[in-house]
């Protein structure tokens, strides 16, 4: 029995305080200014205040808390990546996820479901095996499985995929999970707020002041702040912030769309991804199917929705699960994905002293929320990149040291 | 509720009675009923249970603006009972109940309401030990209808539609707009979601004129589900999706009636007045025998008149406003003897013994706009109709980029700024008077028809296309036109109650205090309120709840509604089944011209991009491995034949053809001798290998080259771009589909081929790597002596139509020499024996030519080629991995591709290709390996499936015939 | 779906086109430093704004350059590919030759 619910019955007035303090004005200065109150920015603030004793922090958000990609993603959490640096990084994230709800005292509906990345070609099976082997090497529970295993795990799936792309096997990743994305931002936000961090919504950064090669302040729509440390965690808006300090990166921004069905009684337990069909689907705690596909094909800084997206995704969904024809699509939306050429993030110190970057999160950022908070808070507090993010430094491109995460993209014969 | 006698019910055909089942019991209905109307007529007290508290529910909007009446019908989940035709034999049941509608075990949750405030599920249940159990419980309770896992795939067709003006909504303003547009020469499509179009109060003559107009396509039962860029609107009907492209769109979808919020406003029998009118007039079902109308606008009185006309007694009007309604409609009510209880608000609906409404407590409204709850008046009734206000059906208008502002006078959002080609008319535009709506529709339709046309009156517009008459002057956003004397919506139709259960969002079971509590917890902007409380996130997406939620938030914050802003409007307006969006799902598959031959030979297919290719040819009595080995052996010992027609094939013509190739490939081709071929390696700008092929020079200004199967489209497109950019004097032609191609190879190949061709195959006339043109089996062909599989052999390219002829001729000629057709798997083994890498299998997205040992194919001294500058940087950086050959002693435990090479506990590389080689009597492979280990002779350890280690050794990659003797003159007979 | 006006083929659904990225000149590979070259290879101008971009009508293999507002998804002008060689004017609001005038500028991208 969840006894804490009794509190609600026993008091006339709702006994819950504000999760996020409303601050009337900005202070003249802070030790750290974080741009972006999404999951990453709030997580960094949380760990700064909790683990590094740095509380004089302002998180500036031009919209509403968690209103960027944190509130728009398809909530898949996994660590079945291809490269050693990726696997170590995301595995640490999955580890942190386990305790998050208890840390926050907030239910995140973190639900371990098992995750299948379906392979429809030989070359895809090869890649799944590669990922499985690297995962296993680092103790992450993934396995390349055959068609029979897939059918046992997903009994209702059409193994022939509409007759045109039969499923040969999959990468099965046992720790694959989903969670309530908004709640993660709220949990980190409340935790940071309780420890003295100031979250300022409806506050847009308009400029960054630099003197002698170091950050000295931030200009906002609500006034100027003096600070020597700025963490930029704004996903699809990263290039606009970086323009303020003249920093160039490989980041390019394309919309990423998603859609959700009406709630239906639970029938899909695991999380399904198809590499060839470029679709992924899971069923939420509300019974809705949350579905996504590949990135929009051209650069656009708008979260508009398209019809061909829902058409194509619905078609592929019916290839996998032909009986879903009468399930209705309720809503579609989009976010702005900050992509990089090697499908890995850009994290850590930058050539500008005091300016720290957490960006390049493309389509892979939500699952990394906890480990980003942890590593970026360490990096901001110490001024040096946390070991786990060394492979993601901005200067890797200048040295032609891209990560191999996209390296598995194969061209068949 | 009960069925009125004939002739009540305009849509009913009483000559066709129907029978259907609901919750296992049989009920009657008529053709022309919807599921809900038939159930209501039959007096079923309640039709559903609510989402969270499982409270009994019945009809609310009768317009699919709520999810009170979702049913499971014949295996289909979440059917909208209000707007779905009843059919004979339908089996209907309630959704989200445990043990049926009446005995739903989960109804006990209603009693625990105090324990389940907004966001309660975030506040508990997350202890690590017990969360799995709570999660299972939530999962069992969650969701609405049930998916039938063995339902067949339904393929519905799609249609593309085009028109000048799309009008959404066939009420008075929509009909008027359509007519005006048609009168101006536009082709018009007019859609309405109603199952039948009745005009919704428009003059019958107008409806008849629209029906009769040749240039107006009138489409009932059609939902405009979403607006997309450039006036593309998704129209969803029962059986198909139509993608309508218009030059202009008129949004005339009207307004959505909003509920009053008071305790127990969700009882069965409490409904929206407009819903009750539709139920009565279309289906002949009376809302009750003693009906109370909660009124705050003129529509309430008009409703009373219409009810009275059908013999339905209104026993009282509870008039919320301080001042009485004047005018003929109100006078008619008074003349009927309907008591009007002035300046009273609904406070609490009373539940009767059967769970439906039995009475209403009304309380006086005070000067400040609040209520005096001390001495409520009880009014007995069996139906409460709410007529307190409207919200515009503006979802698609917002998706189209329309900006709205809040009108204090109207108490609704109205359009303020519309993008070009977008128009609004009628109640959606804030205009409520019927005559004004008709006029507003004419204005909008006329303006829409003129999009893209000049005004006829401009003197200099003589040559531009025109419409017959000039557009009407724009009046659109005139407040006076909008408001006049009317106040269609109560500013705050919400009454607090200490015991709650005054519902704002019926889909999500959200009461006033839920929203206030959410705001109190800091979720006090409209987006955060929505996400935390889930208001507006149910199946009706806020149609009946967003406006009141905004009012509650505004009151909490002490600001005007205008300050808060609307949440983002997104498709779909009403949810659309995936089958309509998916359509018939065409999956094109490419087949080579020789496809039928492979099928006849027992080919086992594998996908290669969007082609299909034979993986191997199945022979009875042979296992897959045996067949592949036999195919390999045939090539090595006699002759084999493979279809390589899926390769990309490109011609480049012109004086600069060689120059182009020099720039896009890493090797040098401008100096290639006519009649010779050369391997081509293609890099991207960062120096990474992206494709390869063979380039043949057929003439001074003609090259013919191949690409990988998967790369052909992108390579061709990129070459076109570069050629356009550089402006070289050459032209590219993609002949991939124009040519069939085979590889006829093996020590006996030349001997067999001699008899089929006039080309001189002697070593002097046709050396290794040469290309010749001539006839083979009577077919004009290009022959190339290439070495991919390491045997004497000829890649023969012919026009596509001759592919089967060529194949058959070679096949028949080769049979006496033991020819076997061989597939992709055998080819993989053959090329592996020669150490040839496959781009995308042995190389990955980062492999450069240094790492792939392919620098021999790179001519660094050229003035420029794509990737050249990066190679200089990569040379300095040094390789991060090296592609090497690997040998294993013949072992039962053969590693698979992508098994890892482990050195001192670290990952040092992976196997990229591997096979047992009968010709060499050992297992061979290629591997990517860290440079420190990449020395011939070095021992390595490979970790296989079960975690065990298998030993191997780094070897020179050319395993078979390292000196290429098989290609030398005199090598074969 | 969104309409792209192809200079050769006229208005076509945008799915008939392949996007080729921003038109970028790049430094002279023979004289530039490694840092300048890697900047050209990997870095991008990621902010929204008016950009010259490569677009290809797939079925006809026709490449052209479009000046597009990457926030509003509006093409303001189109150019033949050889204009890149001859030199494009600075990316700025221009008199539209393409869809902007005929269709009206599409809705501004919402930031939420």
mmCIF file with all atom_site columns, C-alpha atoms in Angstrom, chain A residues 51-143:
data_model
loop_
_atom_site.group_PDB
_atom_site.id
_atom_site.type_symbol
_atom_site.label_atom_id
_atom_site.label_alt_id
_atom_site.label_comp_id
_atom_site.label_asym_id
_atom_site.label_entity_id
_atom_site.label_seq_id
_atom_site.pdbx_PDB_ins_code
_atom_site.Cartn_x
_atom_site.Cartn_y
_atom_site.Cartn_z
_atom_site.occupancy
_atom_site.B_iso_or_equiv
_atom_site.pdbx_formal_charge
_atom_site.auth_seq_id
_atom_site.auth_comp_id
_atom_site.auth_asym_id
_atom_site.auth_atom_id
_atom_site.pdbx_PDB_model_num
ATOM 1  C CA . UNK A 1 51  ? 27.856 16.232  -5.530  1.00 0.00 ? 51  UNK A CA 1
ATOM 2  C CA . UNK A 1 52  ? 30.089 19.244  -5.996  1.00 0.00 ? 52  UNK A CA 1
ATOM 3  C CA . UNK A 1 53  ? 28.636 21.686  -3.513  1.00 0.00 ? 53  UNK A CA 1
ATOM 4  C CA . UNK A 1 54  ? 28.090 24.262  -6.216  1.00 0.00 ? 54  UNK A CA 1
ATOM 5  C CA . UNK A 1 55  ? 24.695 25.779  -5.551  1.00 0.00 ? 55  UNK A CA 1
ATOM 6  C CA . UNK A 1 56  ? 24.993 29.289  -6.849  1.00 0.00 ? 56  UNK A CA 1
ATOM 7  C CA . UNK A 1 57  ? 23.710 28.164  -10.204 1.00 0.00 ? 57  UNK A CA 1
ATOM 8  C CA . UNK A 1 58  ? 21.148 29.608  -12.582 1.00 0.00 ? 58  UNK A CA 1
ATOM 9  C CA . UNK A 1 59  ? 19.453 27.501  -15.237 1.00 0.00 ? 59  UNK A CA 1
ATOM 10 C CA . UNK A 1 60  ? 18.041 29.726  -17.973 1.00 0.00 ? 60  UNK A CA 1
ATOM 11 C CA . UNK A 1 61  ? 15.232 28.451  -20.155 1.00 0.00 ? 61  UNK A CA 1
ATOM 12 C CA . UNK A 1 62  ? 13.724 30.481  -22.951 1.00 0.00 ? 62  UNK A CA 1
ATOM 13 C CA . UNK A 1 63  ? 10.506 28.454  -22.984 1.00 0.00 ? 63  UNK A CA 1
ATOM 14 C CA . UNK A 1 64  ? 9.056  26.219  -20.306 1.00 0.00 ? 64  UNK A CA 1
ATOM 15 C CA . UNK A 1 65  ? 10.933 23.638  -18.265 1.00 0.00 ? 65  UNK A CA 1
ATOM 16 C CA . UNK A 1 66  ? 11.560 20.474  -20.238 1.00 0.00 ? 66  UNK A CA 1
ATOM 17 C CA . UNK A 1 67  ? 9.852  21.928  -23.283 1.00 0.00 ? 67  UNK A CA 1
ATOM 18 C CA . UNK A 1 68  ? 12.535 21.025  -25.779 1.00 0.00 ? 68  UNK A CA 1
ATOM 19 C CA . UNK A 1 69  ? 13.554 17.559  -26.849 1.00 0.00 ? 69  UNK A CA 1
ATOM 20 C CA . UNK A 1 70  ? 13.224 16.251  -23.309 1.00 0.00 ? 70  UNK A CA 1
ATOM 21 C CA . UNK A 1 71  ? 9.461  16.478  -23.692 1.00 0.00 ? 71  UNK A CA 1
ATOM 22 C CA . UNK A 1 72  ? 9.374  15.225  -27.281 1.00 0.00 ? 72  UNK A CA 1
ATOM 23 C CA . UNK A 1 73  ? 11.496 12.103  -27.501 1.00 0.00 ? 73  UNK A CA 1
ATOM 24 C CA . UNK A 1 74  ? 10.291 8.523   -27.695 1.00 0.00 ? 74  UNK A CA 1
ATOM 25 C CA . UNK A 1 75  ? 11.730 7.695   -24.278 1.00 0.00 ? 75  UNK A CA 1
ATOM 26 C CA . UNK A 1 76  ? 13.905 4.713   -25.145 1.00 0.00 ? 76  UNK A CA 1
ATOM 27 C CA . UNK A 1 77  ? 16.781 3.970   -22.763 1.00 0.00 ? 77  UNK A CA 1
ATOM 28 C CA . UNK A 1 78  ? 19.484 1.506   -23.774 1.00 0.00 ? 78  UNK A CA 1
ATOM 29 C CA . UNK A 1 79  ? 23.202 0.955   -23.846 1.00 0.00 ? 79  UNK A CA 1
ATOM 30 C CA . UNK A 1 80  ? 23.589 -1.368  -26.836 1.00 0.00 ? 80  UNK A CA 1
ATOM 31 C CA . UNK A 1 81  ? 25.936 0.888   -28.725 1.00 0.00 ? 81  UNK A CA 1
ATOM 32 C CA . UNK A 1 82  ? 28.728 -0.077  -31.060 1.00 0.00 ? 82  UNK A CA 1
ATOM 33 C CA . UNK A 1 83  ? 31.878 1.572   -29.795 1.00 0.00 ? 83  UNK A CA 1
ATOM 34 C CA . UNK A 1 84  ? 33.691 0.942   -26.516 1.00 0.00 ? 84  UNK A CA 1
ATOM 35 C CA . UNK A 1 85  ? 33.465 4.592   -25.502 1.00 0.00 ? 85  UNK A CA 1
ATOM 36 C CA . UNK A 1 86  ? 29.763 4.601   -26.358 1.00 0.00 ? 86  UNK A CA 1
ATOM 37 C CA . UNK A 1 87  ? 28.983 1.397   -24.500 1.00 0.00 ? 87  UNK A CA 1
ATOM 38 C CA . UNK A 1 88  ? 30.852 2.507   -21.380 1.00 0.00 ? 88  UNK A CA 1
ATOM 39 C CA . UNK A 1 89  ? 29.123 5.856   -21.446 1.00 0.00 ? 89  UNK A CA 1
ATOM 40 C CA . UNK A 1 90  ? 25.561 4.668   -21.964 1.00 0.00 ? 90  UNK A CA 1
ATOM 41 C CA . UNK A 1 91  ? 26.000 1.730   -19.612 1.00 0.00 ? 91  UNK A CA 1
ATOM 42 C CA . UNK A 1 92  ? 26.902 4.167   -16.871 1.00 0.00 ? 92  UNK A CA 1
ATOM 43 C CA . UNK A 1 93  ? 23.755 6.048   -17.754 1.00 0.00 ? 93  UNK A CA 1
ATOM 44 C CA . UNK A 1 94  ? 21.608 2.935   -17.446 1.00 0.00 ? 94  UNK A CA 1
ATOM 45 C CA . UNK A 1 95  ? 23.249 2.309   -14.071 1.00 0.00 ? 95  UNK A CA 1
ATOM 46 C CA . UNK A 1 96  ? 22.328 5.788   -12.908 1.00 0.00 ? 96  UNK A CA 1
ATOM 47 C CA . UNK A 1 97  ? 18.770 5.393   -14.185 1.00 0.00 ? 97  UNK A CA 1
ATOM 48 C CA . UNK A 1 98  ? 18.133 2.516   -11.796 1.00 0.00 ? 98  UNK A CA 1
ATOM 49 C CA . UNK A 1 99  ? 18.252 4.710   -8.718  1.00 0.00 ? 99  UNK A CA 1
ATOM 50 C CA . UNK A 1 100 ? 16.899 7.908   -10.134 1.00 0.00 ? 100 UNK A CA 1
ATOM 51 C CA . UNK A 1 101 ? 13.293 7.598   -8.989  1.00 0.00 ? 101 UNK A CA 1
ATOM 52 C CA . UNK A 1 102 ? 14.397 6.875   -5.459  1.00 0.00 ? 102 UNK A CA 1
ATOM 53 C CA . UNK A 1 103 ? 16.881 9.767   -5.553  1.00 0.00 ? 103 UNK A CA 1
ATOM 54 C CA . UNK A 1 104 ? 14.126 12.080  -6.740  1.00 0.00 ? 104 UNK A CA 1
ATOM 55 C CA . UNK A 1 105 ? 11.382 10.554  -4.662  1.00 0.00 ? 105 UNK A CA 1
ATOM 56 C CA . UNK A 1 106 ? 9.399  10.764  -7.866  1.00 0.00 ? 106 UNK A CA 1
ATOM 57 C CA . UNK A 1 107 ? 8.041  7.915   -9.933  1.00 0.00 ? 107 UNK A CA 1
ATOM 58 C CA . UNK A 1 108 ? 9.592  8.014   -13.385 1.00 0.00 ? 108 UNK A CA 1
ATOM 59 C CA . UNK A 1 109 ? 7.797  4.907   -14.598 1.00 0.00 ? 109 UNK A CA 1
ATOM 60 C CA . UNK A 1 110 ? 11.209 3.539   -15.472 1.00 0.00 ? 110 UNK A CA 1
ATOM 61 C CA . UNK A 1 111 ? 10.251 0.227   -16.943 1.00 0.00 ? 111 UNK A CA 1
ATOM 62 C CA . UNK A 1 112 ? 12.752 -2.351  -18.146 1.00 0.00 ? 112 UNK A CA 1
ATOM 63 C CA . UNK A 1 113 ? 11.122 -4.054  -21.077 1.00 0.00 ? 113 UNK A CA 1
ATOM 64 C CA . UNK A 1 114 ? 13.791 -5.612  -23.238 1.00 0.00 ? 114 UNK A CA 1
ATOM 65 C CA . UNK A 1 115 ? 14.776 -4.084  -26.540 1.00 0.00 ? 115 UNK A CA 1
ATOM 66 C CA . UNK A 1 116 ? 14.926 -5.706  -29.984 1.00 0.00 ? 116 UNK A CA 1
ATOM 67 C CA . UNK A 1 117 ? 16.800 -4.172  -32.897 1.00 0.00 ? 117 UNK A CA 1
ATOM 68 C CA . UNK A 1 118 ? 15.493 -6.222  -35.779 1.00 0.00 ? 118 UNK A CA 1
ATOM 69 C CA . UNK A 1 119 ? 17.791 -7.301  -38.599 1.00 0.00 ? 119 UNK A CA 1
ATOM 70 C CA . UNK A 1 120 ? 16.332 -7.892  -42.027 1.00 0.00 ? 120 UNK A CA 1
ATOM 71 C CA . UNK A 1 121 ? 19.539 -8.488  -44.007 1.00 0.00 ? 121 UNK A CA 1
ATOM 72 C CA . UNK A 1 122 ? 22.781 -10.353 -43.597 1.00 0.00 ? 122 UNK A CA 1
ATOM 73 C CA . UNK A 1 123 ? 24.721 -7.163  -43.227 1.00 0.00 ? 123 UNK A CA 1
ATOM 74 C CA . UNK A 1 124 ? 22.354 -6.016  -40.504 1.00 0.00 ? 124 UNK A CA 1
ATOM 75 C CA . UNK A 1 125 ? 22.799 -9.310  -38.662 1.00 0.00 ? 125 UNK A CA 1
ATOM 76 C CA . UNK A 1 126 ? 26.514 -8.802  -38.882 1.00 0.00 ? 126 UNK A CA 1
ATOM 77 C CA . UNK A 1 127 ? 26.212 -5.391  -37.309 1.00 0.00 ? 127 UNK A CA 1
ATOM 78 C CA . UNK A 1 128 ? 23.978 -6.767  -34.561 1.00 0.00 ? 128 UNK A CA 1
ATOM 79 C CA . UNK A 1 129 ? 26.583 -9.369  -33.788 1.00 0.00 ? 129 UNK A CA 1
ATOM 80 C CA . UNK A 1 130 ? 29.265 -6.700  -33.674 1.00 0.00 ? 130 UNK A CA 1
ATOM 81 C CA . UNK A 1 131 ? 27.232 -4.662  -31.221 1.00 0.00 ? 131 UNK A CA 1
ATOM 82 C CA . UNK A 1 132 ? 26.447 -7.722  -29.141 1.00 0.00 ? 132 UNK A CA 1
ATOM 83 C CA . UNK A 1 133 ? 30.092 -8.706  -28.887 1.00 0.00 ? 133 UNK A CA 1
ATOM 84 C CA . UNK A 1 134 ? 31.227 -5.253  -27.873 1.00 0.00 ? 134 UNK A CA 1
ATOM 85 C CA . UNK A 1 135 ? 28.372 -5.017  -25.377 1.00 0.00 ? 135 UNK A CA 1
ATOM 86 C CA . UNK A 1 136 ? 29.226 -8.356  -23.824 1.00 0.00 ? 136 UNK A CA 1
ATOM 87 C CA . UNK A 1 137 ? 32.872 -7.410  -23.593 1.00 0.00 ? 137 UNK A CA 1
ATOM 88 C CA . UNK A 1 138 ? 31.867 -4.591  -21.263 1.00 0.00 ? 138 UNK A CA 1
ATOM 89 C CA . UNK A 1 139 ? 29.381 -6.639  -19.325 1.00 0.00 ? 139 UNK A CA 1
ATOM 90 C CA . UNK A 1 140 ? 26.290 -5.213  -20.979 1.00 0.00 ? 140 UNK A CA 1
ATOM 91 C CA . UNK A 1 141 ? 23.602 -7.843  -21.495 1.00 0.00 ? 141 UNK A CA 1
ATOM 92 C CA . UNK A 1 142 ? 23.034 -7.950  -25.248 1.00 0.00 ? 142 UNK A CA 1
ATOM 93 C CA . UNK A 1 143 ? 22.876 -10.890 -27.592 1.00 0.00 ? 143 UNK A CA 1
#
